[in-house]
Short mmCIF file of C-alpha atoms and ligand atoms in Angstrom, two decimals:
data_model
loop_
_atom_site.label_atom_id
_atom_site.label_comp_id
_atom_site.label_asym_id
_atom_site.label_seq_id
_atom_site.Cartn_x
_atom_site.Cartn_y
_atom_site.Cartn_z
CA MET A 1 79.26 303.48 119.17
CA PRO A 2 76.56 305.32 121.03
CA ALA A 3 76.32 307.93 123.72
CA VAL A 4 73.17 307.25 125.72
CA VAL A 5 71.50 309.51 128.30
CA ILE A 6 69.30 308.22 131.12
CA VAL A 7 66.98 310.74 132.81
CA GLY A 8 64.12 310.55 135.29
CA ALA A 9 60.79 311.36 133.66
CA GLN A 10 58.82 312.18 136.84
CA TRP A 11 59.91 313.46 140.29
CA GLY A 12 62.81 311.07 140.85
CA ASP A 13 63.29 307.53 142.15
CA GLU A 14 61.97 305.99 138.94
CA GLY A 15 64.70 303.33 138.91
CA LYS A 16 67.53 305.14 137.11
CA GLY A 17 70.14 303.21 139.10
CA LYS A 18 68.71 299.87 138.07
CA ALA A 19 68.48 300.90 134.40
CA THR A 20 72.08 302.14 134.46
CA ASP A 21 73.27 298.94 136.09
CA LEU A 22 71.35 296.89 133.55
CA LEU A 23 73.37 298.47 130.73
CA GLY A 24 76.61 298.69 132.71
CA SER A 25 78.27 295.60 131.30
CA ARG A 26 77.87 296.99 127.76
CA VAL A 27 79.22 300.47 128.38
CA ASP A 28 82.75 301.74 128.84
CA TYR A 29 81.96 304.88 130.86
CA VAL A 30 79.07 305.84 133.17
CA VAL A 31 78.92 309.58 133.83
CA LYS A 32 77.07 311.42 136.56
CA PHE A 33 76.43 314.90 135.17
CA ASN A 34 74.21 316.75 137.66
CA GLY A 35 73.23 316.92 141.30
CA GLY A 36 75.18 315.47 144.17
CA ASN A 37 74.43 313.27 147.16
CA ASN A 38 70.79 314.34 147.13
CA ALA A 39 70.34 311.37 144.78
CA GLY A 40 69.75 307.84 145.98
CA HIS A 41 70.09 305.18 143.31
CA THR A 42 69.42 301.61 144.36
CA VAL A 43 70.93 298.66 142.58
CA VAL A 44 70.02 295.10 143.52
CA ILE A 45 72.49 292.43 142.46
CA GLY A 46 71.48 288.96 143.59
CA ASP A 47 70.84 289.23 147.33
CA GLN A 48 72.99 292.35 147.65
CA LYS A 49 71.49 295.85 147.69
CA PHE A 50 73.60 298.94 147.02
CA ALA A 51 72.40 302.51 147.61
CA LEU A 52 74.57 305.00 145.73
CA HIS A 53 74.30 308.73 146.37
CA LEU A 54 77.23 310.45 144.76
CA LEU A 55 78.92 307.74 142.74
CA PRO A 56 77.54 306.73 139.33
CA SER A 57 75.94 303.28 139.30
CA GLY A 58 78.55 302.10 136.77
CA ILE A 59 80.94 301.79 139.70
CA LEU A 60 79.40 298.37 140.39
CA THR A 61 80.33 297.00 136.98
CA PRO A 62 83.91 295.76 136.59
CA GLY A 63 85.54 297.25 133.49
CA CYS A 64 83.19 300.23 133.34
CA THR A 65 84.83 303.56 134.22
CA PRO A 66 82.71 305.74 136.52
CA VAL A 67 82.98 309.49 135.96
CA ILE A 68 81.84 312.46 138.07
CA GLY A 69 81.34 315.22 135.52
CA ASN A 70 81.75 318.98 135.83
CA GLY A 71 78.02 319.49 136.41
CA VAL A 72 78.07 317.63 139.73
CA VAL A 73 78.47 319.18 143.19
CA VAL A 74 80.73 317.01 145.33
CA ASP A 75 80.67 316.61 149.10
CA LEU A 76 84.18 315.26 149.60
CA ALA A 77 83.42 313.64 152.96
CA VAL A 78 80.53 311.74 151.37
CA LEU A 79 82.62 310.81 148.34
CA PHE A 80 85.22 309.03 150.44
CA GLN A 81 82.67 307.51 152.83
CA GLU A 82 80.92 306.01 149.83
CA ILE A 83 84.17 304.80 148.29
CA ASP A 84 85.27 303.20 151.58
CA ALA A 85 81.90 301.53 152.08
CA LEU A 86 82.13 299.99 148.60
CA ILE A 87 85.70 298.79 149.18
CA ALA A 88 84.50 297.13 152.41
CA ARG A 89 81.93 295.24 150.30
CA GLY A 90 84.48 294.07 147.75
CA VAL A 91 83.82 296.66 145.03
CA ASP A 92 86.89 298.21 143.41
CA PRO A 93 86.30 301.94 142.82
CA SER A 94 89.88 302.71 141.78
CA ASP A 95 88.93 303.64 138.19
CA LEU A 96 86.79 306.60 139.32
CA LEU A 97 87.48 309.88 137.50
CA VAL A 98 86.44 313.28 138.85
CA SER A 99 86.23 316.46 136.79
CA ASN A 100 88.54 319.25 137.90
CA ALA A 101 85.68 321.65 137.09
CA ALA A 102 83.10 319.96 139.34
CA HIS A 103 82.16 322.11 142.32
CA VAL A 104 82.68 321.24 145.94
CA ILE A 105 79.83 321.30 148.46
CA ALA A 106 81.67 323.31 151.09
CA PRO A 107 80.69 322.59 154.70
CA TYR A 108 78.86 325.93 154.96
CA ALA A 109 76.54 324.98 152.07
CA ARG A 110 74.90 322.33 154.25
CA THR A 111 74.50 324.78 157.12
CA LEU A 112 72.86 327.28 154.78
CA ASP A 113 70.59 324.64 153.20
CA ASN A 114 69.17 323.78 156.60
CA VAL A 115 68.80 327.30 158.00
CA THR A 116 67.20 328.52 154.76
CA GLU A 117 64.63 325.74 154.92
CA ARG A 118 63.88 326.54 158.54
CA PHE A 119 63.41 330.22 157.77
CA LEU A 120 61.15 329.45 154.81
CA GLY A 121 58.72 327.84 157.25
CA LYS A 122 55.61 326.65 155.46
CA ARG A 123 57.09 327.71 152.12
CA LYS A 124 60.00 325.28 152.54
CA ILE A 125 61.07 323.11 149.58
CA GLY A 126 61.62 319.94 151.59
CA THR A 127 65.23 319.61 150.39
CA THR A 128 67.42 316.67 151.25
CA GLY A 129 69.52 319.00 153.42
CA ARG A 130 72.73 318.07 151.62
CA GLY A 131 73.76 321.62 150.68
CA ILE A 132 72.83 321.22 147.03
CA GLY A 133 71.00 324.54 146.52
CA PRO A 134 73.65 326.73 148.22
CA ALA A 135 76.47 324.93 146.34
CA TYR A 136 74.84 325.60 142.96
CA ALA A 137 73.96 329.14 144.05
CA ASP A 138 77.67 329.78 144.72
CA LYS A 139 78.52 328.29 141.32
CA ILE A 140 76.12 330.62 139.53
CA ASN A 141 77.18 333.56 141.71
CA ARG A 142 80.80 332.84 140.72
CA LEU A 143 81.70 332.20 144.35
CA GLY A 144 82.04 328.44 144.03
CA ILE A 145 85.03 326.27 144.84
CA ARG A 146 86.01 323.80 142.17
CA ILE A 147 87.80 320.50 142.63
CA GLY A 148 90.79 321.95 140.73
CA ASP A 149 91.10 324.77 143.31
CA LEU A 150 92.16 322.27 145.96
CA PHE A 151 95.50 321.91 144.27
CA ASP A 152 96.57 325.53 144.75
CA GLU A 153 96.31 326.35 148.43
CA SER A 154 96.61 330.11 148.11
CA VAL A 155 93.90 330.24 145.43
CA LEU A 156 91.73 327.98 147.57
CA ARG A 157 92.04 330.22 150.65
CA GLU A 158 91.31 333.31 148.58
CA LYS A 159 88.18 331.72 147.15
CA ILE A 160 86.93 330.50 150.52
CA GLU A 161 87.49 334.00 151.89
CA GLY A 162 85.50 335.48 149.01
CA ALA A 163 82.68 333.00 149.50
CA LEU A 164 82.50 333.60 153.26
CA VAL A 165 82.35 337.41 153.39
CA ALA A 166 78.65 337.76 152.66
CA LYS A 167 77.75 334.38 154.19
CA ASN A 168 79.23 335.25 157.56
CA HIS A 169 77.26 338.49 157.67
CA LEU A 170 74.13 336.47 156.90
CA LEU A 171 74.90 333.68 159.35
CA VAL A 172 75.72 336.01 162.24
CA LYS A 173 73.32 338.91 161.70
CA VAL A 174 70.29 337.18 160.23
CA TYR A 175 70.46 333.55 161.26
CA ASN A 176 72.10 334.07 164.65
CA ARG A 177 74.81 331.50 163.93
CA ARG A 178 78.55 331.67 164.55
CA ALA A 179 80.86 332.95 161.80
CA ILE A 180 82.79 330.32 159.83
CA ARG A 181 86.58 330.71 159.64
CA VAL A 182 88.53 330.42 156.38
CA ASP A 183 91.09 328.15 158.08
CA GLU A 184 88.60 325.57 159.26
CA VAL A 185 87.05 325.24 155.79
CA ALA A 186 90.44 325.11 154.07
CA GLU A 187 91.64 322.45 156.50
CA GLN A 188 88.55 320.30 155.97
CA LEU A 189 88.83 320.45 152.18
CA LEU A 190 92.59 320.02 152.01
CA ALA A 191 92.36 316.86 154.11
CA TYR A 192 91.03 315.06 151.00
CA ARG A 193 93.47 316.51 148.48
CA ASP A 194 96.04 313.71 148.34
CA ARG A 195 93.46 310.95 148.03
CA LEU A 196 91.58 312.90 145.42
CA ALA A 197 94.58 313.85 143.27
CA PRO A 198 94.91 310.66 141.15
CA MET A 199 91.18 310.78 140.21
CA VAL A 200 91.08 314.37 139.03
CA THR A 201 91.26 315.02 135.33
CA ASP A 202 89.73 316.83 132.35
CA THR A 203 86.79 314.45 132.07
CA SER A 204 85.36 316.19 128.98
CA LEU A 205 88.56 315.33 127.13
CA VAL A 206 88.51 311.73 128.40
CA LEU A 207 84.88 311.22 127.33
CA ASN A 208 85.20 312.81 123.90
CA GLU A 209 88.32 310.77 123.18
CA ALA A 210 86.47 307.63 124.27
CA LEU A 211 83.65 308.45 121.84
CA ASP A 212 86.24 309.10 119.11
CA ARG A 213 87.61 305.58 119.72
CA GLY A 214 84.10 304.17 119.28
CA GLU A 215 83.49 303.40 122.95
CA THR A 216 80.08 303.59 124.60
CA VAL A 217 79.28 306.30 127.15
CA LEU A 218 76.21 306.28 129.38
CA PHE A 219 75.08 309.46 131.16
CA GLU A 220 73.21 308.70 134.39
CA GLY A 221 70.92 311.54 135.42
CA GLY A 222 70.23 312.39 139.03
CA GLN A 223 66.79 313.69 140.09
CA ALA A 224 64.30 314.07 137.26
CA THR A 225 62.50 316.22 134.70
CA MET A 226 59.94 317.60 137.16
CA LEU A 227 62.75 318.52 139.58
CA ASP A 228 64.80 320.32 136.89
CA VAL A 229 65.54 323.92 137.87
CA ASP A 230 64.30 325.22 134.49
CA HIS A 231 61.66 322.72 133.41
CA GLY A 232 60.36 321.33 136.69
CA THR A 233 57.74 322.51 139.17
CA TYR A 234 59.73 325.60 140.17
CA PRO A 235 60.36 326.57 142.95
CA PHE A 236 59.78 323.02 144.24
CA VAL A 237 62.74 321.65 142.33
CA THR A 238 66.40 320.85 142.82
CA SER A 239 69.06 323.32 141.72
CA SER A 240 70.51 321.58 138.66
CA ASN A 241 69.48 320.65 135.12
CA ALA A 242 68.30 317.08 135.50
CA THR A 243 66.97 316.96 131.92
CA ALA A 244 68.84 315.64 128.89
CA GLY A 245 70.48 318.98 128.06
CA GLY A 246 72.20 318.79 131.43
CA ALA A 247 74.08 315.71 130.23
CA CYS A 248 75.89 317.91 127.70
CA THR A 249 76.60 320.95 129.86
CA GLY A 250 77.37 318.73 132.84
CA SER A 251 79.95 316.63 131.02
CA GLY A 252 81.42 318.67 128.17
CA VAL A 253 80.08 316.31 125.49
CA GLY A 254 78.18 318.11 122.73
CA PRO A 255 74.54 317.41 121.78
CA THR A 256 75.49 316.17 118.29
CA ARG A 257 77.22 313.19 119.92
CA ILE A 258 74.16 311.93 121.82
CA ASP A 259 72.39 308.97 120.16
CA ALA A 260 69.65 307.96 122.56
CA VAL A 261 67.81 309.59 125.47
CA ILE A 262 66.03 307.15 127.73
CA GLY A 263 63.36 308.36 130.17
CA ILE A 264 62.81 306.21 133.22
CA VAL A 265 59.18 306.31 134.28
CA LYS A 266 57.33 304.43 137.01
CA ALA A 267 54.04 302.71 136.23
CA TYR A 268 52.60 305.10 138.84
CA THR A 269 53.87 308.40 140.29
CA THR A 270 55.86 309.27 143.41
CA ARG A 271 57.31 312.45 144.82
CA VAL A 272 59.42 313.32 147.90
CA GLY A 273 59.38 316.82 149.36
CA GLU A 274 56.95 319.67 148.88
CA GLY A 275 55.18 320.95 145.76
CA PRO A 276 52.19 320.12 143.59
CA MET A 277 51.45 316.57 142.40
CA PRO A 278 48.08 316.30 140.62
CA THR A 279 47.61 312.52 140.89
CA GLU A 280 48.61 312.24 144.57
CA LEU A 281 46.43 309.80 146.50
CA ASN A 282 45.72 310.40 150.16
CA ASP A 283 43.72 307.23 150.55
CA GLY A 284 44.15 303.48 150.84
CA PHE A 285 45.42 303.20 147.25
CA GLY A 286 48.23 305.67 148.02
CA GLU A 287 49.15 303.65 151.11
CA ARG A 288 49.05 300.46 149.10
CA LEU A 289 51.42 301.81 146.45
CA ARG A 290 53.78 303.00 149.20
CA ALA A 291 53.73 299.67 151.00
CA VAL A 292 53.98 297.36 147.98
CA GLY A 293 56.45 299.62 146.12
CA HIS A 294 58.57 300.25 149.27
CA GLU A 295 58.27 303.94 148.55
CA TYR A 296 60.55 305.43 151.17
CA GLY A 297 63.41 307.77 150.18
CA THR A 298 66.79 306.12 149.56
CA THR A 299 68.56 309.25 150.82
CA THR A 300 66.40 310.59 153.64
CA GLY A 301 64.07 307.67 154.42
CA ARG A 302 61.07 309.99 154.04
CA PRO A 303 57.83 308.31 152.90
CA ARG A 304 57.25 309.11 149.22
CA ARG A 305 53.95 310.63 148.17
CA CYS A 306 52.23 308.18 145.81
CA GLY A 307 49.64 308.46 143.04
CA TRP A 308 48.47 307.12 139.69
CA TYR A 309 50.42 307.39 136.42
CA ASP A 310 50.31 310.87 134.94
CA ALA A 311 50.53 310.76 131.15
CA VAL A 312 50.56 314.57 130.88
CA ILE A 313 53.87 314.53 132.75
CA ALA A 314 55.22 311.61 130.71
CA ARG A 315 54.41 313.48 127.46
CA TYR A 316 56.06 316.60 128.85
CA ALA A 317 59.18 314.61 129.78
CA SER A 318 59.23 313.10 126.32
CA ARG A 319 59.17 316.58 124.77
CA ILE A 320 61.59 318.38 127.10
CA ASN A 321 64.20 315.60 126.89
CA GLY A 322 63.66 314.55 123.28
CA LEU A 323 63.22 310.99 124.53
CA THR A 324 63.89 308.10 122.19
CA ASP A 325 62.75 305.41 124.65
CA PHE A 326 61.01 304.90 127.96
CA VAL A 327 61.85 302.28 130.52
CA LEU A 328 58.62 301.65 132.44
CA THR A 329 59.50 300.45 135.95
CA LYS A 330 57.65 298.82 138.83
CA LEU A 331 54.79 297.44 136.77
CA ASP A 332 54.74 294.54 139.28
CA VAL A 333 53.64 296.94 142.03
CA LEU A 334 50.27 297.38 140.30
CA THR A 335 49.51 293.64 140.32
CA GLY A 336 46.27 292.91 142.16
CA ILE A 337 44.55 296.28 141.61
CA ASP A 338 41.14 295.74 139.94
CA THR A 339 41.03 298.83 137.77
CA ILE A 340 43.96 301.18 137.30
CA PRO A 341 43.26 304.87 136.65
CA VAL A 342 45.66 306.80 134.40
CA CYS A 343 45.66 310.59 134.21
CA VAL A 344 45.28 311.53 130.53
CA ALA A 345 44.66 315.29 130.87
CA TYR A 346 44.02 317.98 133.50
CA ASP A 347 40.88 319.88 134.25
CA ILE A 348 41.87 323.40 135.29
CA ASP A 349 38.93 325.64 136.14
CA GLY A 350 36.69 323.72 133.79
CA VAL A 351 39.14 323.74 130.86
CA ARG A 352 40.76 320.51 129.64
CA HIS A 353 44.56 320.69 129.30
CA GLN A 354 46.49 318.10 127.31
CA ASP A 355 49.83 319.79 128.02
CA LEU A 356 51.48 320.79 131.24
CA PRO A 357 50.41 324.34 132.15
CA GLN A 358 53.38 326.69 132.54
CA ASP A 359 51.63 328.72 135.20
CA GLN A 360 52.49 327.56 138.73
CA ALA A 361 49.05 328.29 140.17
CA ALA A 362 47.30 326.52 137.28
CA PHE A 363 49.37 323.38 137.83
CA ALA A 364 48.69 323.51 141.57
CA ASN A 365 44.94 323.53 140.74
CA ALA A 366 45.07 320.82 138.08
CA VAL A 367 42.49 318.08 138.62
CA PRO A 368 43.38 314.83 136.87
CA VAL A 369 41.07 313.50 134.17
CA TYR A 370 41.29 309.73 134.54
CA GLU A 371 40.80 306.86 132.13
CA GLU A 372 40.50 303.45 133.74
CA PHE A 373 42.25 300.28 132.66
CA GLU A 374 41.61 296.69 133.64
CA GLY A 375 44.08 295.27 136.14
CA TRP A 376 45.62 291.79 136.48
CA THR A 377 46.26 289.42 139.37
CA GLU A 378 48.99 287.10 138.03
CA ASP A 379 52.54 287.38 139.38
CA ILE A 380 54.50 289.09 136.58
CA SER A 381 57.95 289.01 138.15
CA LYS A 382 59.01 285.96 136.11
CA ALA A 383 57.99 287.44 132.75
CA ARG A 384 60.95 288.10 130.45
CA THR A 385 59.11 288.73 127.18
CA PHE A 386 56.19 291.05 126.48
CA GLU A 387 54.04 288.05 125.48
CA GLU A 388 54.57 286.48 128.91
CA LEU A 389 52.76 289.40 130.57
CA PRO A 390 49.02 288.92 131.24
CA THR A 391 46.87 290.43 128.48
CA ALA A 392 45.58 293.18 130.78
CA ALA A 393 49.14 294.16 131.72
CA GLN A 394 50.08 294.24 128.02
CA ARG A 395 47.09 296.48 127.34
CA TYR A 396 48.07 298.80 130.20
CA VAL A 397 51.62 299.14 128.82
CA LEU A 398 50.40 299.75 125.26
CA ALA A 399 47.94 302.38 126.51
CA LEU A 400 50.72 304.19 128.39
CA GLU A 401 52.90 304.01 125.29
CA GLU A 402 50.13 305.56 123.20
CA LEU A 403 49.58 308.32 125.76
CA SER A 404 53.16 309.12 126.71
CA GLY A 405 54.85 310.32 123.55
CA CYS A 406 57.49 307.68 122.89
CA ARG A 407 57.99 303.94 122.75
CA ILE A 408 58.31 301.85 125.92
CA SER A 409 61.40 299.79 125.24
CA ALA A 410 61.74 297.94 128.54
CA ILE A 411 59.47 297.08 131.46
CA GLY A 412 60.59 296.51 135.05
CA VAL A 413 58.86 293.60 136.76
CA GLY A 414 60.91 293.53 139.98
CA PRO A 415 63.91 295.18 141.65
CA GLY A 416 66.47 292.52 140.63
CA ARG A 417 69.02 293.05 137.87
CA ASP A 418 67.35 290.52 135.57
CA GLU A 419 63.72 291.37 136.43
CA ILE A 420 63.05 293.20 133.21
CA VAL A 421 61.27 292.70 129.89
CA VAL A 422 63.22 294.20 126.99
CA ARG A 423 61.25 295.07 123.84
CA HIS A 424 63.86 297.21 122.03
CA ASP A 425 67.60 297.38 122.65
CA LEU A 426 68.26 300.48 124.76
CA ILE A 427 71.77 301.03 123.45
CA HIS A 428 71.22 302.07 119.89
CA ALA A 429 72.65 304.53 117.42
CA ARG A 430 70.70 307.66 116.52
CA GLY A 431 67.49 306.92 114.65
CA GLU A 432 67.56 303.16 115.28
P1 GDP B 501 66.48 306.10 141.23
O1 GDP B 501 66.74 307.21 142.17
O2 GDP B 501 65.77 306.54 140.00
O3 GDP B 501 67.71 305.28 140.90
O4 GDP B 501 65.48 305.11 141.98
P2 GDP B 501 65.59 304.60 143.52
O5 GDP B 501 66.65 303.60 143.59
O6 GDP B 501 65.63 305.77 144.45
O7 GDP B 501 64.14 303.98 143.70
C1 GDP B 501 63.68 302.95 142.89
C2 GDP B 501 63.39 301.71 143.74
O8 GDP B 501 62.64 300.81 142.97
C3 GDP B 501 64.64 300.95 144.16
O9 GDP B 501 64.42 300.43 145.44
C4 GDP B 501 64.76 299.84 143.12
O10 GDP B 501 65.40 298.67 143.62
C5 GDP B 501 63.30 299.56 142.85
N1 GDP B 501 62.99 299.10 141.49
C6 GDP B 501 63.51 299.48 140.30
N2 GDP B 501 62.85 298.90 139.27
C7 GDP B 501 61.90 298.14 139.82
C8 GDP B 501 60.85 297.30 139.29
O11 GDP B 501 60.67 297.16 138.08
N3 GDP B 501 60.03 296.67 140.19
C9 GDP B 501 60.18 296.82 141.55
N4 GDP B 501 59.34 296.19 142.36
N5 GDP B 501 61.14 297.59 142.08
C10 GDP B 501 61.97 298.24 141.23
P1 IMO B 502 67.11 310.57 142.62
O1 IMO B 502 68.32 310.81 141.75
C1 IMO B 502 63.61 312.30 144.56
C2 IMO B 502 63.93 316.50 145.84
C3 IMO B 502 63.88 316.79 147.33
C4 IMO B 502 63.24 318.17 147.30
C5 IMO B 502 63.85 318.82 146.07
C6 IMO B 502 65.04 319.72 146.34
O2 IMO B 502 67.28 309.50 143.63
O3 IMO B 502 65.88 310.42 141.79
P2 IMO B 502 67.57 319.25 147.01
O4 IMO B 502 68.17 318.56 148.19
O5 IMO B 502 67.97 318.63 145.70
O6 IMO B 502 67.79 320.73 147.03
O7 IMO B 502 65.98 319.04 147.17
O8 IMO B 502 64.25 317.74 145.22
N1 IMO B 502 64.96 315.53 145.42
C7 IMO B 502 64.70 314.27 145.04
N2 IMO B 502 63.55 313.56 145.03
N3 IMO B 502 64.74 311.73 144.09
C8 IMO B 502 65.91 312.43 144.07
O9 IMO B 502 67.02 311.93 143.49
C9 IMO B 502 65.94 313.73 144.60
N4 IMO B 502 66.89 314.68 144.74
C10 IMO B 502 66.28 315.77 145.22
O10 IMO B 502 63.10 315.85 148.01
O11 IMO B 502 61.86 318.05 147.07
MG1 MG B 503 66.40 307.76 144.17
#
């Protein structure tokens, strides 16, 4: 039975939560493998709306085991706030498993995230302010605190001490802040230890054994291809690998076990935070997409920057992730637009580029080359088969498929769980 990876194909908020939830009842495990509570995944079930930040969306499906993998950075306060909020709404999160190798977002990581952004001034990244960058920086610098460290107090104190030496110099001498004491950090982290203990395990072992038994595992990516620290629009990215490779390193499941890689892509483009976005619209169309698509951040509430579909980016995502399928979301948001432009290439200093330029300045100067497609006016939210879509909408989807490098297997026509047109089964074995 398959292991399936879901990743964002653009700059995030493509509808990964909805896609994960859609498949939830057919999978045994849903694994979050990267990022932390910078994510905001919305799932709409009937008249209930859930916004998940740190927990995998599989937590909403009874019988599906949610897993926080080793590649995640965990803010323990947020973890338990989110768990308690779900319990209050009748969801049972007691199956949750957390990797002992996942890193903790220590309280000082948040402080550093915010002061760094302030000091960057106009060069700021526009982070979510959740301490993500500093937590991953500590991991890579070998100064991180792992979930497993909480269970040996003397090791924990030693590690906090090690992590704070340089940070306190920085905080006091450069940023004019007060020094952070080892005791206060240790106390804050240890407060969660007893509640955390029954969830903590070797999640790589659990997942590989599940695959050995023939169970289905779904990997739910946070962020997206263009926010990936290696393959995104660096430095305007997050600090983890949000692409398909991250599912392996962030979970301890090898690449030979992955059957399908599904890219979630919106029928237009959005971005939150700073950094280049070639198809961004600063006109009435941009405002329309924002209003009709409710494009405001799930995590920070910031208005999302909106623009037309960018097929150069979709092709890039297809290549970098080795996509087997796309789920095209929010097609309904385009209803009522007379002609819909799609970016098919970039013009950079008079030269046409079919592929994403690797040079940061070139990408910042990319001017979209648009092709226009006929729009439709009919309400598409009730369509459940491809044939039920208006002909112009069908043509738009087929054109995107042709331009984007892999098949479009499902099409979102509304936020609800069932508001989707499925063309090919998303859970499939390799090569199917
Ligand atoms: P994620 O971060 O990729 O999980 O996406 P978000 O949840 O941050 O943002 C996607 C938003 O679009 C959510 O509010 C979803 O409920 C909504 N959504 C998902 N698919 C569709 C769709 O096909 N049509 C419409 N109108 N909304 C959708
Ligand atoms: P989901 O999973 C959209 C963006 C931030 C900022 C940059 C770095 O819901 O798609 P960070 O706090 O990670 O250091 O911020 O990345 N960003 C997201 N944008 N969706 C997300 O998650 C995001 N997570 C981070 O806005 O530009
Ligand atoms: Mg989101």
